[in-house]
PDB file of C-alpha atoms in Angstrom:
ATOM      1  CA  UNK A   1      26.837   9.179  71.593  1.00  0.00           C
ATOM      2  CA  UNK A   2      26.697  10.121  67.903  1.00  0.00           C
ATOM      3  CA  UNK A   3      24.524  13.001  67.443  1.00  0.00           C
ATOM      4  CA  UNK A   4      21.578  12.843  65.334  1.00  0.00           C
ATOM      5  CA  UNK A   5      22.187  13.324  61.750  1.00  0.00           C
ATOM      6  CA  UNK A   6      20.043  16.282  59.731  1.00  0.00           C
ATOM      7  CA  UNK A   7      17.692  14.943  57.242  1.00  0.00           C
ATOM      8  CA  UNK A   8      18.789  15.722  53.577  1.00  0.00           C
ATOM      9  CA  UNK A   9      17.206  13.786  50.566  1.00  0.00           C
ATOM     10  CA  UNK A  10      19.100  11.960  47.818  1.00  0.00           C
ATOM     11  CA  UNK A  11      21.221  14.469  46.058  1.00  0.00           C
ATOM     12  CA  UNK A  12      19.208  17.178  47.591  1.00  0.00           C
ATOM     13  CA  UNK A  13      16.502  16.134  45.491  1.00  0.00           C
ATOM     14  CA  UNK A  14      12.780  16.407  46.499  1.00  0.00           C
ATOM     15  CA  UNK A  15      11.191  13.745  47.847  1.00  0.00           C
ATOM     16  CA  UNK A  16       8.125  14.062  46.093  1.00  0.00           C
ATOM     17  CA  UNK A  17       7.655  15.555  42.656  1.00  0.00           C
ATOM     18  CA  UNK A  18       6.111  19.371  42.798  1.00  0.00           C
ATOM     19  CA  UNK A  19       2.951  20.252  41.281  1.00  0.00           C
ATOM     20  CA  UNK A  20       3.300  20.397  37.046  1.00  0.00           C
ATOM     21  CA  UNK A  21       0.467  22.514  37.205  1.00  0.00           C
ATOM     22  CA  UNK A  22       0.798  25.714  35.432  1.00  0.00           C
ATOM     23  CA  UNK A  23       0.107  28.243  38.214  1.00  0.00           C
ATOM     24  CA  UNK A  24      -1.765  30.635  36.036  1.00  0.00           C
ATOM     25  CA  UNK A  25      -3.959  28.049  35.003  1.00  0.00           C
ATOM     26  CA  UNK A  26      -4.734  26.101  38.028  1.00  0.00           C
ATOM     27  CA  UNK A  27      -4.426  29.076  40.751  1.00  0.00           C
ATOM     28  CA  UNK A  28      -6.472  31.035  38.360  1.00  0.00           C
ATOM     29  CA  UNK A  29      -8.832  27.974  37.662  1.00  0.00           C
ATOM     30  CA  UNK A  30      -9.223  27.817  41.808  1.00  0.00           C
ATOM     31  CA  UNK A  31     -10.270  31.446  41.671  1.00  0.00           C
ATOM     32  CA  UNK A  32     -12.891  31.430  38.934  1.00  0.00           C
ATOM     33  CA  UNK A  33     -14.358  28.396  39.828  1.00  0.00           C
ATOM     34  CA  UNK A  34     -14.920  29.880  43.300  1.00  0.00           C
ATOM     35  CA  UNK A  35     -16.382  33.110  42.151  1.00  0.00           C
ATOM     36  CA  UNK A  36     -19.103  31.336  39.438  1.00  0.00           C
ATOM     37  CA  UNK A  37     -20.148  28.906  42.397  1.00  0.00           C
ATOM     38  CA  UNK A  38     -20.684  31.530  44.979  1.00  0.00           C
ATOM     39  CA  UNK A  39     -21.802  34.332  42.348  1.00  0.00           C
ATOM     40  CA  UNK A  40     -24.944  31.545  41.442  1.00  0.00           C
ATOM     41  CA  UNK A  41     -25.845  31.183  45.167  1.00  0.00           C
ATOM     42  CA  UNK A  42     -25.900  34.994  45.261  1.00  0.00           C
ATOM     43  CA  UNK A  43     -27.902  35.377  41.954  1.00  0.00           C
ATOM     44  CA  UNK A  44     -30.480  32.820  43.657  1.00  0.00           C
ATOM     45  CA  UNK A  45     -30.895  34.745  46.330  1.00  0.00           C
ATOM     46  CA  UNK A  46     -30.964  38.069  44.716  1.00  0.00           C
ATOM     47  CA  UNK A  47     -33.738  36.753  42.431  1.00  0.00           C
ATOM     48  CA  UNK A  48     -35.735  35.484  45.646  1.00  0.00           C
ATOM     49  CA  UNK A  49     -35.573  38.738  47.473  1.00  0.00           C
ATOM     50  CA  UNK A  50     -36.702  40.886  44.338  1.00  0.00           C
ATOM     51  CA  UNK A  51     -33.200  42.336  43.352  1.00  0.00           C
ATOM     52  CA  UNK A  52     -33.254  41.947  39.674  1.00  0.00           C
ATOM     53  CA  UNK A  53     -30.057  44.076  38.724  1.00  0.00           C
ATOM     54  CA  UNK A  54     -27.853  42.548  41.296  1.00  0.00           C
ATOM     55  CA  UNK A  55     -29.579  38.879  40.071  1.00  0.00           C
ATOM     56  CA  UNK A  56     -28.965  39.555  36.774  1.00  0.00           C
ATOM     57  CA  UNK A  57     -24.879  40.829  37.093  1.00  0.00           C
ATOM     58  CA  UNK A  58     -24.367  37.917  39.047  1.00  0.00           C
ATOM     59  CA  UNK A  59     -25.765  35.267  36.585  1.00  0.00           C
ATOM     60  CA  UNK A  60     -23.722  37.056  33.927  1.00  0.00           C
ATOM     61  CA  UNK A  61     -20.913  37.167  35.980  1.00  0.00           C
ATOM     62  CA  UNK A  62     -20.699  33.576  36.947  1.00  0.00           C
ATOM     63  CA  UNK A  63     -21.341  32.278  33.531  1.00  0.00           C
ATOM     64  CA  UNK A  64     -18.251  34.041  32.260  1.00  0.00           C
ATOM     65  CA  UNK A  65     -16.224  33.216  35.282  1.00  0.00           C
ATOM     66  CA  UNK A  66     -16.961  29.291  34.688  1.00  0.00           C
ATOM     67  CA  UNK A  67     -16.332  29.763  31.067  1.00  0.00           C
ATOM     68  CA  UNK A  68     -12.898  31.341  31.966  1.00  0.00           C
ATOM     69  CA  UNK A  69     -12.394  28.275  34.653  1.00  0.00           C
ATOM     70  CA  UNK A  70     -13.067  25.466  32.079  1.00  0.00           C
ATOM     71  CA  UNK A  71     -10.861  27.274  29.378  1.00  0.00           C
ATOM     72  CA  UNK A  72      -7.747  27.468  32.023  1.00  0.00           C
ATOM     73  CA  UNK A  73      -8.317  23.714  33.071  1.00  0.00           C
ATOM     74  CA  UNK A  74      -8.567  22.661  29.597  1.00  0.00           C
ATOM     75  CA  UNK A  75      -5.348  24.697  28.869  1.00  0.00           C
ATOM     76  CA  UNK A  76      -3.460  23.223  31.506  1.00  0.00           C
ATOM     77  CA  UNK A  77      -4.643  19.812  30.260  1.00  0.00           C
ATOM     78  CA  UNK A  78      -3.062  20.401  27.054  1.00  0.00           C
ATOM     79  CA  UNK A  79      -5.614  18.911  24.776  1.00  0.00           C
ATOM     80  CA  UNK A  80      -9.492  19.841  24.878  1.00  0.00           C
ATOM     81  CA  UNK A  81     -10.129  16.268  24.492  1.00  0.00           C
ATOM     82  CA  UNK A  82      -8.614  15.067  28.132  1.00  0.00           C
ATOM     83  CA  UNK A  83     -11.749  17.055  29.630  1.00  0.00           C
ATOM     84  CA  UNK A  84     -14.205  14.947  27.716  1.00  0.00           C
ATOM     85  CA  UNK A  85     -12.102  11.593  28.314  1.00  0.00           C
ATOM     86  CA  UNK A  86     -12.483  12.124  31.941  1.00  0.00           C
ATOM     87  CA  UNK A  87     -16.339  12.266  31.515  1.00  0.00           C
ATOM     88  CA  UNK A  88     -16.119   8.295  30.146  1.00  0.00           C
ATOM     89  CA  UNK A  89     -16.247   7.551  33.792  1.00  0.00           C
ATOM     90  CA  UNK A  90     -17.676   8.713  37.210  1.00  0.00           C
ATOM     91  CA  UNK A  91     -15.270   7.405  39.837  1.00  0.00           C
ATOM     92  CA  UNK A  92     -16.517   8.884  43.313  1.00  0.00           C
ATOM     93  CA  UNK A  93     -13.158   8.633  44.936  1.00  0.00           C
ATOM     94  CA  UNK A  94     -11.643  10.763  42.705  1.00  0.00           C
ATOM     95  CA  UNK A  95     -11.965  14.815  42.983  1.00  0.00           C
ATOM     96  CA  UNK A  96     -10.992  15.141  39.645  1.00  0.00           C
ATOM     97  CA  UNK A  97     -13.483  12.915  38.209  1.00  0.00           C
ATOM     98  CA  UNK A  98     -16.155  14.351  40.476  1.00  0.00           C
ATOM     99  CA  UNK A  99     -15.127  17.928  39.655  1.00  0.00           C
ATOM    100  CA  UNK A 100     -15.361  17.190  35.881  1.00  0.00           C
ATOM    101  CA  UNK A 101     -18.913  16.157  36.089  1.00  0.00           C
ATOM    102  CA  UNK A 102     -19.968  19.197  38.589  1.00  0.00           C
ATOM    103  CA  UNK A 103     -18.432  21.596  35.519  1.00  0.00           C
ATOM    104  CA  UNK A 104     -20.667  19.473  33.446  1.00  0.00           C
ATOM    105  CA  UNK A 105     -23.944  19.837  35.036  1.00  0.00           C
ATOM    106  CA  UNK A 106     -23.278  23.190  36.381  1.00  0.00           C
ATOM    107  CA  UNK A 107     -22.086  25.125  33.284  1.00  0.00           C
ATOM    108  CA  UNK A 108     -25.306  24.538  31.197  1.00  0.00           C
ATOM    109  CA  UNK A 109     -27.628  25.755  34.062  1.00  0.00           C
ATOM    110  CA  UNK A 110     -25.381  28.573  34.697  1.00  0.00           C
ATOM    111  CA  UNK A 111     -25.470  29.545  31.201  1.00  0.00           C
ATOM    112  CA  UNK A 112     -29.483  29.201  30.676  1.00  0.00           C
ATOM    113  CA  UNK A 113     -30.120  31.278  34.116  1.00  0.00           C
ATOM    114  CA  UNK A 114     -27.537  34.002  32.316  1.00  0.00           C
ATOM    115  CA  UNK A 115     -29.482  33.722  28.936  1.00  0.00           C
ATOM    116  CA  UNK A 116     -32.865  33.876  30.226  1.00  0.00           C
ATOM    117  CA  UNK A 117     -32.118  36.996  32.553  1.00  0.00           C
ATOM    118  CA  UNK A 118     -30.632  38.965  30.049  1.00  0.00           C
ATOM    119  CA  UNK A 119     -33.229  38.228  27.315  1.00  0.00           C
ATOM    120  CA  UNK A 120     -36.028  38.192  30.254  1.00  0.00           C
ATOM    121  CA  UNK A 121     -37.799  35.324  28.597  1.00  0.00           C
ATOM    122  CA  UNK A 122     -38.828  31.699  29.879  1.00  0.00           C
ATOM    123  CA  UNK A 123     -39.302  32.528  33.189  1.00  0.00           C
ATOM    124  CA  UNK A 124     -40.095  29.140  34.430  1.00  0.00           C
ATOM    125  CA  UNK A 125     -36.695  27.990  32.622  1.00  0.00           C
ATOM    126  CA  UNK A 126     -35.210  30.996  34.287  1.00  0.00           C
ATOM    127  CA  UNK A 127     -36.193  29.904  37.923  1.00  0.00           C
ATOM    128  CA  UNK A 128     -35.161  26.203  37.154  1.00  0.00           C
ATOM    129  CA  UNK A 129     -31.696  27.093  35.884  1.00  0.00           C
ATOM    130  CA  UNK A 130     -31.194  29.808  38.787  1.00  0.00           C
ATOM    131  CA  UNK A 131     -32.154  26.995  41.384  1.00  0.00           C
ATOM    132  CA  UNK A 132     -29.966  24.199  39.972  1.00  0.00           C
ATOM    133  CA  UNK A 133     -27.138  26.667  39.812  1.00  0.00           C
ATOM    134  CA  UNK A 134     -27.273  27.452  43.107  1.00  0.00           C
ATOM    135  CA  UNK A 135     -27.536  23.976  43.934  1.00  0.00           C
ATOM    136  CA  UNK A 136     -24.288  23.057  42.499  1.00  0.00           C
ATOM    137  CA  UNK A 137     -22.689  26.397  43.389  1.00  0.00           C
ATOM    138  CA  UNK A 138     -21.563  25.650  46.989  1.00  0.00           C
ATOM    139  CA  UNK A 139     -19.570  22.129  45.518  1.00  0.00           C
ATOM    140  CA  UNK A 140     -18.372  24.207  42.576  1.00  0.00           C
ATOM    141  CA  UNK A 141     -16.839  26.691  45.038  1.00  0.00           C
ATOM    142  CA  UNK A 142     -15.196  24.139  47.554  1.00  0.00           C
ATOM    143  CA  UNK A 143     -14.607  20.924  45.792  1.00  0.00           C
ATOM    144  CA  UNK A 144     -11.155  22.411  44.308  1.00  0.00           C
ATOM    145  CA  UNK A 145     -10.193  22.504  47.735  1.00  0.00           C
ATOM    146  CA  UNK A 146     -10.335  18.624  48.109  1.00  0.00           C
ATOM    147  CA  UNK A 147      -8.850  18.340  44.838  1.00  0.00           C
ATOM    148  CA  UNK A 148      -5.327  19.949  46.222  1.00  0.00           C
ATOM    149  CA  UNK A 149      -5.792  18.264  49.953  1.00  0.00           C
ATOM    150  CA  UNK A 150      -6.226  15.121  47.749  1.00  0.00           C
ATOM    151  CA  UNK A 151      -2.455  15.079  46.666  1.00  0.00           C
ATOM    152  CA  UNK A 152       1.008  14.556  48.703  1.00  0.00           C
ATOM    153  CA  UNK A 153       2.026  17.892  48.684  1.00  0.00           C
ATOM    154  CA  UNK A 154       2.411  18.680  52.597  1.00  0.00           C
ATOM    155  CA  UNK A 155       1.082  22.289  52.661  1.00  0.00           C
ATOM    156  CA  UNK A 156      -2.325  21.146  51.171  1.00  0.00           C
ATOM    157  CA  UNK A 157      -2.541  17.449  52.222  1.00  0.00           C
ATOM    158  CA  UNK A 158      -1.899  18.791  55.891  1.00  0.00           C
ATOM    159  CA  UNK A 159      -4.432  21.246  55.987  1.00  0.00           C
ATOM    160  CA  UNK A 160      -7.205  19.179  54.203  1.00  0.00           C
ATOM    161  CA  UNK A 161      -9.734  19.819  57.049  1.00  0.00           C
ATOM    162  CA  UNK A 162      -9.562  23.437  56.858  1.00  0.00           C
ATOM    163  CA  UNK A 163      -8.686  24.161  53.302  1.00  0.00           C
ATOM    164  CA  UNK A 164     -12.434  23.419  52.057  1.00  0.00           C
ATOM    165  CA  UNK A 165     -13.454  26.099  54.416  1.00  0.00           C
ATOM    166  CA  UNK A 166     -10.851  28.755  53.349  1.00  0.00           C
ATOM    167  CA  UNK A 167     -11.824  28.124  49.531  1.00  0.00           C
ATOM    168  CA  UNK A 168     -15.521  28.347  50.253  1.00  0.00           C
ATOM    169  CA  UNK A 169     -14.692  31.706  52.605  1.00  0.00           C
ATOM    170  CA  UNK A 170     -12.574  33.084  49.581  1.00  0.00           C
ATOM    171  CA  UNK A 171     -15.295  32.272  47.160  1.00  0.00           C
ATOM    172  CA  UNK A 172     -18.113  33.828  49.056  1.00  0.00           C
ATOM    173  CA  UNK A 173     -15.390  36.944  49.595  1.00  0.00           C
ATOM    174  CA  UNK A 174     -15.133  37.101  45.689  1.00  0.00           C
ATOM    175  CA  UNK A 175     -18.856  36.840  44.703  1.00  0.00           C
ATOM    176  CA  UNK A 176     -19.375  39.577  47.226  1.00  0.00           C
ATOM    177  CA  UNK A 177     -16.935  41.650  45.748  1.00  0.00           C
ATOM    178  CA  UNK A 178     -18.430  40.856  42.306  1.00  0.00           C
ATOM    179  CA  UNK A 179     -21.809  42.345  43.581  1.00  0.00           C
ATOM    180  CA  UNK A 180     -20.641  45.315  45.029  1.00  0.00           C
ATOM    181  CA  UNK A 181     -18.642  46.007  41.784  1.00  0.00           C
ATOM    182  CA  UNK A 182     -21.741  45.351  39.166  1.00  0.00           C
ATOM    183  CA  UNK A 183     -24.889  46.017  41.347  1.00  0.00           C
ATOM    184  CA  UNK A 184     -26.060  49.409  42.950  1.00  0.00           C
ATOM    185  CA  UNK A 185     -26.020  49.964  46.320  1.00  0.00           C
ATOM    186  CA  UNK A 186     -29.271  49.549  46.868  1.00  0.00           C
ATOM    187  CA  UNK A 187     -29.533  46.176  46.314  1.00  0.00           C
ATOM    188  CA  UNK A 188     -25.981  45.074  47.444  1.00  0.00           C
ATOM    189  CA  UNK A 189     -26.803  44.616  51.304  1.00  0.00           C
ATOM    190  CA  UNK A 190     -26.813  40.742  51.102  1.00  0.00           C
ATOM    191  CA  UNK A 191     -23.494  41.107  49.468  1.00  0.00           C
ATOM    192  CA  UNK A 192     -22.078  43.531  52.439  1.00  0.00           C
ATOM    193  CA  UNK A 193     -23.152  41.190  54.982  1.00  0.00           C
ATOM    194  CA  UNK A 194     -21.441  38.070  53.118  1.00  0.00           C
ATOM    195  CA  UNK A 195     -18.477  40.219  52.463  1.00  0.00           C
ATOM    196  CA  UNK A 196     -17.871  40.551  56.420  1.00  0.00           C
ATOM    197  CA  UNK A 197     -18.630  36.849  57.161  1.00  0.00           C
ATOM    198  CA  UNK A 198     -16.382  35.587  54.240  1.00  0.00           C
ATOM    199  CA  UNK A 199     -13.743  37.721  55.690  1.00  0.00           C
ATOM    200  CA  UNK A 200     -14.216  36.579  59.342  1.00  0.00           C
ATOM    201  CA  UNK A 201     -13.983  32.819  58.029  1.00  0.00           C
ATOM    202  CA  UNK A 202     -11.037  33.260  56.136  1.00  0.00           C
ATOM    203  CA  UNK A 203      -8.940  34.669  58.581  1.00  0.00           C
ATOM    204  CA  UNK A 204     -10.395  32.104  60.772  1.00  0.00           C
ATOM    205  CA  UNK A 205      -9.759  28.831  58.570  1.00  0.00           C
ATOM    206  CA  UNK A 206      -6.343  30.063  57.542  1.00  0.00           C
ATOM    207  CA  UNK A 207      -5.057  30.531  61.306  1.00  0.00           C
ATOM    208  CA  UNK A 208      -6.574  27.006  62.089  1.00  0.00           C
ATOM    209  CA  UNK A 209      -4.783  25.616  59.017  1.00  0.00           C
ATOM    210  CA  UNK A 210      -1.380  27.047  59.941  1.00  0.00           C
ATOM    211  CA  UNK A 211      -1.602  25.995  63.697  1.00  0.00           C
ATOM    212  CA  UNK A 212      -2.338  22.321  62.153  1.00  0.00           C
ATOM    213  CA  UNK A 213       0.346  22.421  59.747  1.00  0.00           C
ATOM    214  CA  UNK A 214       3.283  23.127  62.340  1.00  0.00           C
ATOM    215  CA  UNK A 215       6.606  23.605  60.652  1.00  0.00           C
ATOM    216  CA  UNK A 216       5.059  23.193  57.204  1.00  0.00           C
ATOM    217  CA  UNK A 217       3.093  26.359  57.904  1.00  0.00           C
ATOM    218  CA  UNK A 218       6.202  28.198  57.362  1.00  0.00           C
ATOM    219  CA  UNK A 219       5.207  27.961  53.495  1.00  0.00           C
ATOM    220  CA  UNK A 220       2.235  30.318  54.134  1.00  0.00           C
ATOM    221  CA  UNK A 221       4.323  32.774  55.514  1.00  0.00           C
ATOM    222  CA  UNK A 222       7.566  33.186  53.788  1.00  0.00           C
ATOM    223  CA  UNK A 223       8.246  33.477  50.578  1.00  0.00           C
ATOM    224  CA  UNK A 224       6.312  33.951  47.483  1.00  0.00           C
ATOM    225  CA  UNK A 225       3.553  32.086  49.100  1.00  0.00           C
ATOM    226  CA  UNK A 226       3.802  34.093  52.372  1.00  0.00           C
ATOM    227  CA  UNK A 227       3.734  37.612  50.491  1.00  0.00           C
ATOM    228  CA  UNK A 228       0.649  36.889  48.427  1.00  0.00           C
ATOM    229  CA  UNK A 229      -1.114  35.505  51.587  1.00  0.00           C
ATOM    230  CA  UNK A 230      -0.275  38.306  53.789  1.00  0.00           C
ATOM    231  CA  UNK A 231      -1.494  40.592  50.967  1.00  0.00           C
ATOM    232  CA  UNK A 232      -4.679  38.678  50.273  1.00  0.00           C
ATOM    233  CA  UNK A 233      -5.625  39.210  54.332  1.00  0.00           C
ATOM    234  CA  UNK A 234      -4.977  42.710  53.946  1.00  0.00           C
ATOM    235  CA  UNK A 235      -7.205  43.143  50.852  1.00  0.00           C
ATOM    236  CA  UNK A 236      -9.804  41.094  52.253  1.00  0.00           C
ATOM    237  CA  UNK A 237     -10.150  42.523  55.647  1.00  0.00           C
ATOM    238  CA  UNK A 238      -9.841  46.313  54.255  1.00  0.00           C
ATOM    239  CA  UNK A 239     -12.797  45.292  51.495  1.00  0.00           C
ATOM    240  CA  UNK A 240     -14.903  43.649  53.914  1.00  0.00           C
ATOM    241  CA  UNK A 241     -14.533  46.674  56.308  1.00  0.00           C
ATOM    242  CA  UNK A 242     -15.230  49.207  53.611  1.00  0.00           C
ATOM    243  CA  UNK A 243     -18.203  47.010  52.072  1.00  0.00           C
ATOM    244  CA  UNK A 244     -19.736  47.369  55.611  1.00  0.00           C
ATOM    245  CA  UNK A 245     -19.057  50.862  56.548  1.00  0.00           C
ATOM    246  CA  UNK A 246     -19.114  52.602  53.137  1.00  0.00           C
ATOM    247  CA  UNK A 247     -20.764  50.159  50.922  1.00  0.00           C
ATOM    248  CA  UNK A 248     -23.970  51.585  51.059  1.00  0.00           C
ATOM    249  CA  UNK A 249     -23.413  55.197  50.748  1.00  0.00           C
ATOM    250  CA  UNK A 250     -22.489  55.447  46.735  1.00  0.00           C
ATOM    251  CA  UNK A 251     -21.234  53.197  43.826  1.00  0.00           C
ATOM    252  CA  UNK A 252     -17.354  54.634  43.515  1.00  0.00           C
ATOM    253  CA  UNK A 253     -16.702  53.162  47.683  1.00  0.00           C
ATOM    254  CA  UNK A 254     -18.812  50.086  47.119  1.00  0.00           C
ATOM    255  CA  UNK A 255     -17.062  49.254  43.642  1.00  0.00           C
ATOM    256  CA  UNK A 256     -13.557  49.716  45.250  1.00  0.00           C
ATOM    257  CA  UNK A 257     -14.604  47.401  48.459  1.00  0.00           C
ATOM    258  CA  UNK A 258     -15.607  45.032  46.101  1.00  0.00           C
ATOM    259  CA  UNK A 259     -12.421  45.290  43.841  1.00  0.00           C
ATOM    260  CA  UNK A 260     -10.228  44.814  47.016  1.00  0.00           C
ATOM    261  CA  UNK A 261     -12.423  41.602  47.942  1.00  0.00           C
ATOM    262  CA  UNK A 262     -11.566  40.069  44.293  1.00  0.00           C
ATOM    263  CA  UNK A 263      -8.045  40.905  44.912  1.00  0.00           C
ATOM    264  CA  UNK A 264      -7.703  39.279  47.897  1.00  0.00           C
ATOM    265  CA  UNK A 265      -9.395  36.376  46.756  1.00  0.00           C
ATOM    266  CA  UNK A 266      -7.260  35.941  43.866  1.00  0.00           C
ATOM    267  CA  UNK A 267      -4.234  36.227  45.926  1.00  0.00           C
ATOM    268  CA  UNK A 268      -5.325  33.648  48.471  1.00  0.00           C
ATOM    269  CA  UNK A 269      -5.708  30.902  45.643  1.00  0.00           C
ATOM    270  CA  UNK A 270      -2.455  31.961  44.263  1.00  0.00           C
ATOM    271  CA  UNK A 271      -0.762  32.203  47.525  1.00  0.00           C
ATOM    272  CA  UNK A 272      -1.636  28.740  48.485  1.00  0.00           C
ATOM    273  CA  UNK A 273      -0.656  27.353  45.353  1.00  0.00           C
ATOM    274  CA  UNK A 274       2.746  28.842  45.564  1.00  0.00           C
ATOM    275  CA  UNK A 275       2.912  27.424  49.131  1.00  0.00           C
ATOM    276  CA  UNK A 276       2.264  24.041  48.186  1.00  0.00           C
ATOM    277  CA  UNK A 277       4.748  24.177  45.625  1.00  0.00           C
ATOM    278  CA  UNK A 278       7.574  25.365  48.090  1.00  0.00           C
ATOM    279  CA  UNK A 279       6.332  22.799  50.462  1.00  0.00           C
ATOM    280  CA  UNK A 280       7.066  20.121  47.858  1.00  0.00           C
ATOM    281  CA  UNK A 281      10.381  21.301  46.621  1.00  0.00           C
ATOM    282  CA  UNK A 282      11.809  21.071  50.114  1.00  0.00           C
ATOM    283  CA  UNK A 283      12.314  17.634  51.667  1.00  0.00           C
ATOM    284  CA  UNK A 284      12.078  19.056  55.121  1.00  0.00           C
ATOM    285  CA  UNK A 285       8.335  19.426  54.985  1.00  0.00           C
ATOM    286  CA  UNK A 286       7.943  15.863  53.591  1.00  0.00           C
ATOM    287  CA  UNK A 287       9.801  14.146  56.205  1.00  0.00           C
ATOM    288  CA  UNK A 288       9.455  16.346  59.179  1.00  0.00           C
ATOM    289  CA  UNK A 289       5.910  15.676  59.388  1.00  0.00           C
ATOM    290  CA  UNK A 290       6.173  11.947  58.821  1.00  0.00           C
ATOM    291  CA  UNK A 291       8.775  12.229  61.923  1.00  0.00           C
ATOM    292  CA  UNK A 292       6.240  13.707  64.157  1.00  0.00           C
ATOM    293  CA  UNK A 293       3.801  11.242  63.370  1.00  0.00           C
ATOM    294  CA  UNK A 294       5.902   8.390  63.978  1.00  0.00           C
ATOM    295  CA  UNK A 295       7.139  10.041  67.355  1.00  0.00           C
ATOM    296  CA  UNK A 296       3.784  10.598  68.509  1.00  0.00           C
ATOM    297  CA  UNK A 297       2.789   7.176  67.588  1.00  0.00           C
ATOM    298  CA  UNK A 298       5.480   5.486  69.721  1.00  0.00           C
ATOM    299  CA  UNK A 299       4.987   8.069  72.771  1.00  0.00           C
ATOM    300  CA  UNK A 300       1.423   6.957  72.871  1.00  0.00           C
ATOM    301  CA  UNK A 301       2.299   3.177  72.388  1.00  0.00           C
ATOM    302  CA  UNK A 302       4.937   3.735  75.619  1.00  0.00           C
ATOM    303  CA  UNK A 303       2.229   5.536  77.282  1.00  0.00           C
ATOM    304  CA  UNK A 304      -0.315   2.591  76.899  1.00  0.00           C
ATOM    305  CA  UNK A 305       2.072   0.027  77.728  1.00  0.00           C
ATOM    306  CA  UNK A 306       2.975   1.679  81.177  1.00  0.00           C
ATOM    307  CA  UNK A 307      -0.414   2.133  82.169  1.00  0.00           C
ATOM    308  CA  UNK A 308      -1.168  -1.787  81.753  1.00  0.00           C
TER     309      UNK A 308
END
């Protein structure tokens, strides 16, 4: 019998079009949006538990992060009016449409909360804005994972179940890191706990995603994506350990641990972005999973027929 030929695409070209997004803009948008959303949740918790310095600092950092995130998105779109045009309709089945409306609702709330916190005025509006920003915060932190997984990019779509958990945990790590950098140790206990939980969650979700992806997980372990994700794991784990052990002992070790967590979260987003591009450029990662799924389907049909 003639051996089965190895697959290759037409003239070796990619089967699907690799993402045309700018890594700096969109991966930065993923990271900054996550930092803003999780930071608003942490700010609301700090306000409720009597940690005014932490609450004020996280409100201001969340406003700055969401502002930079929106600027990165608009820059990648090319023209500012394109973002405005996305608000002409609301399409629940489109992650980009839902995300645009989320940003439009979250941004003013985060801005009002930060302004009230800095001026110390309008406490009722401050409470309302803080609660609204915290309500939208988890969606802001995680919807970009749905946006990426809704594409045909193998490394993103194949991990559509785990990617939101990865992004949420990474966002929590970033917010905890920011809190450790900007707040005094006497108020940062919740951030230290969040850092440990986020590190455990991110490592667990990434491991589950790689297990589900099968051969496509090579893009998460090799090349630029693999290097960034390995660095992210080291930075996040070391940062969380430093926060747990030394974060309450002084401003310097707390700030260093926070910086490691922030850097780890950024590396996670840029690593996942790079892995997605690599998986789209190699035809084997597009056809391989399709063949495996087809083989499983045929095997299940044969087994069902044999048992009848």
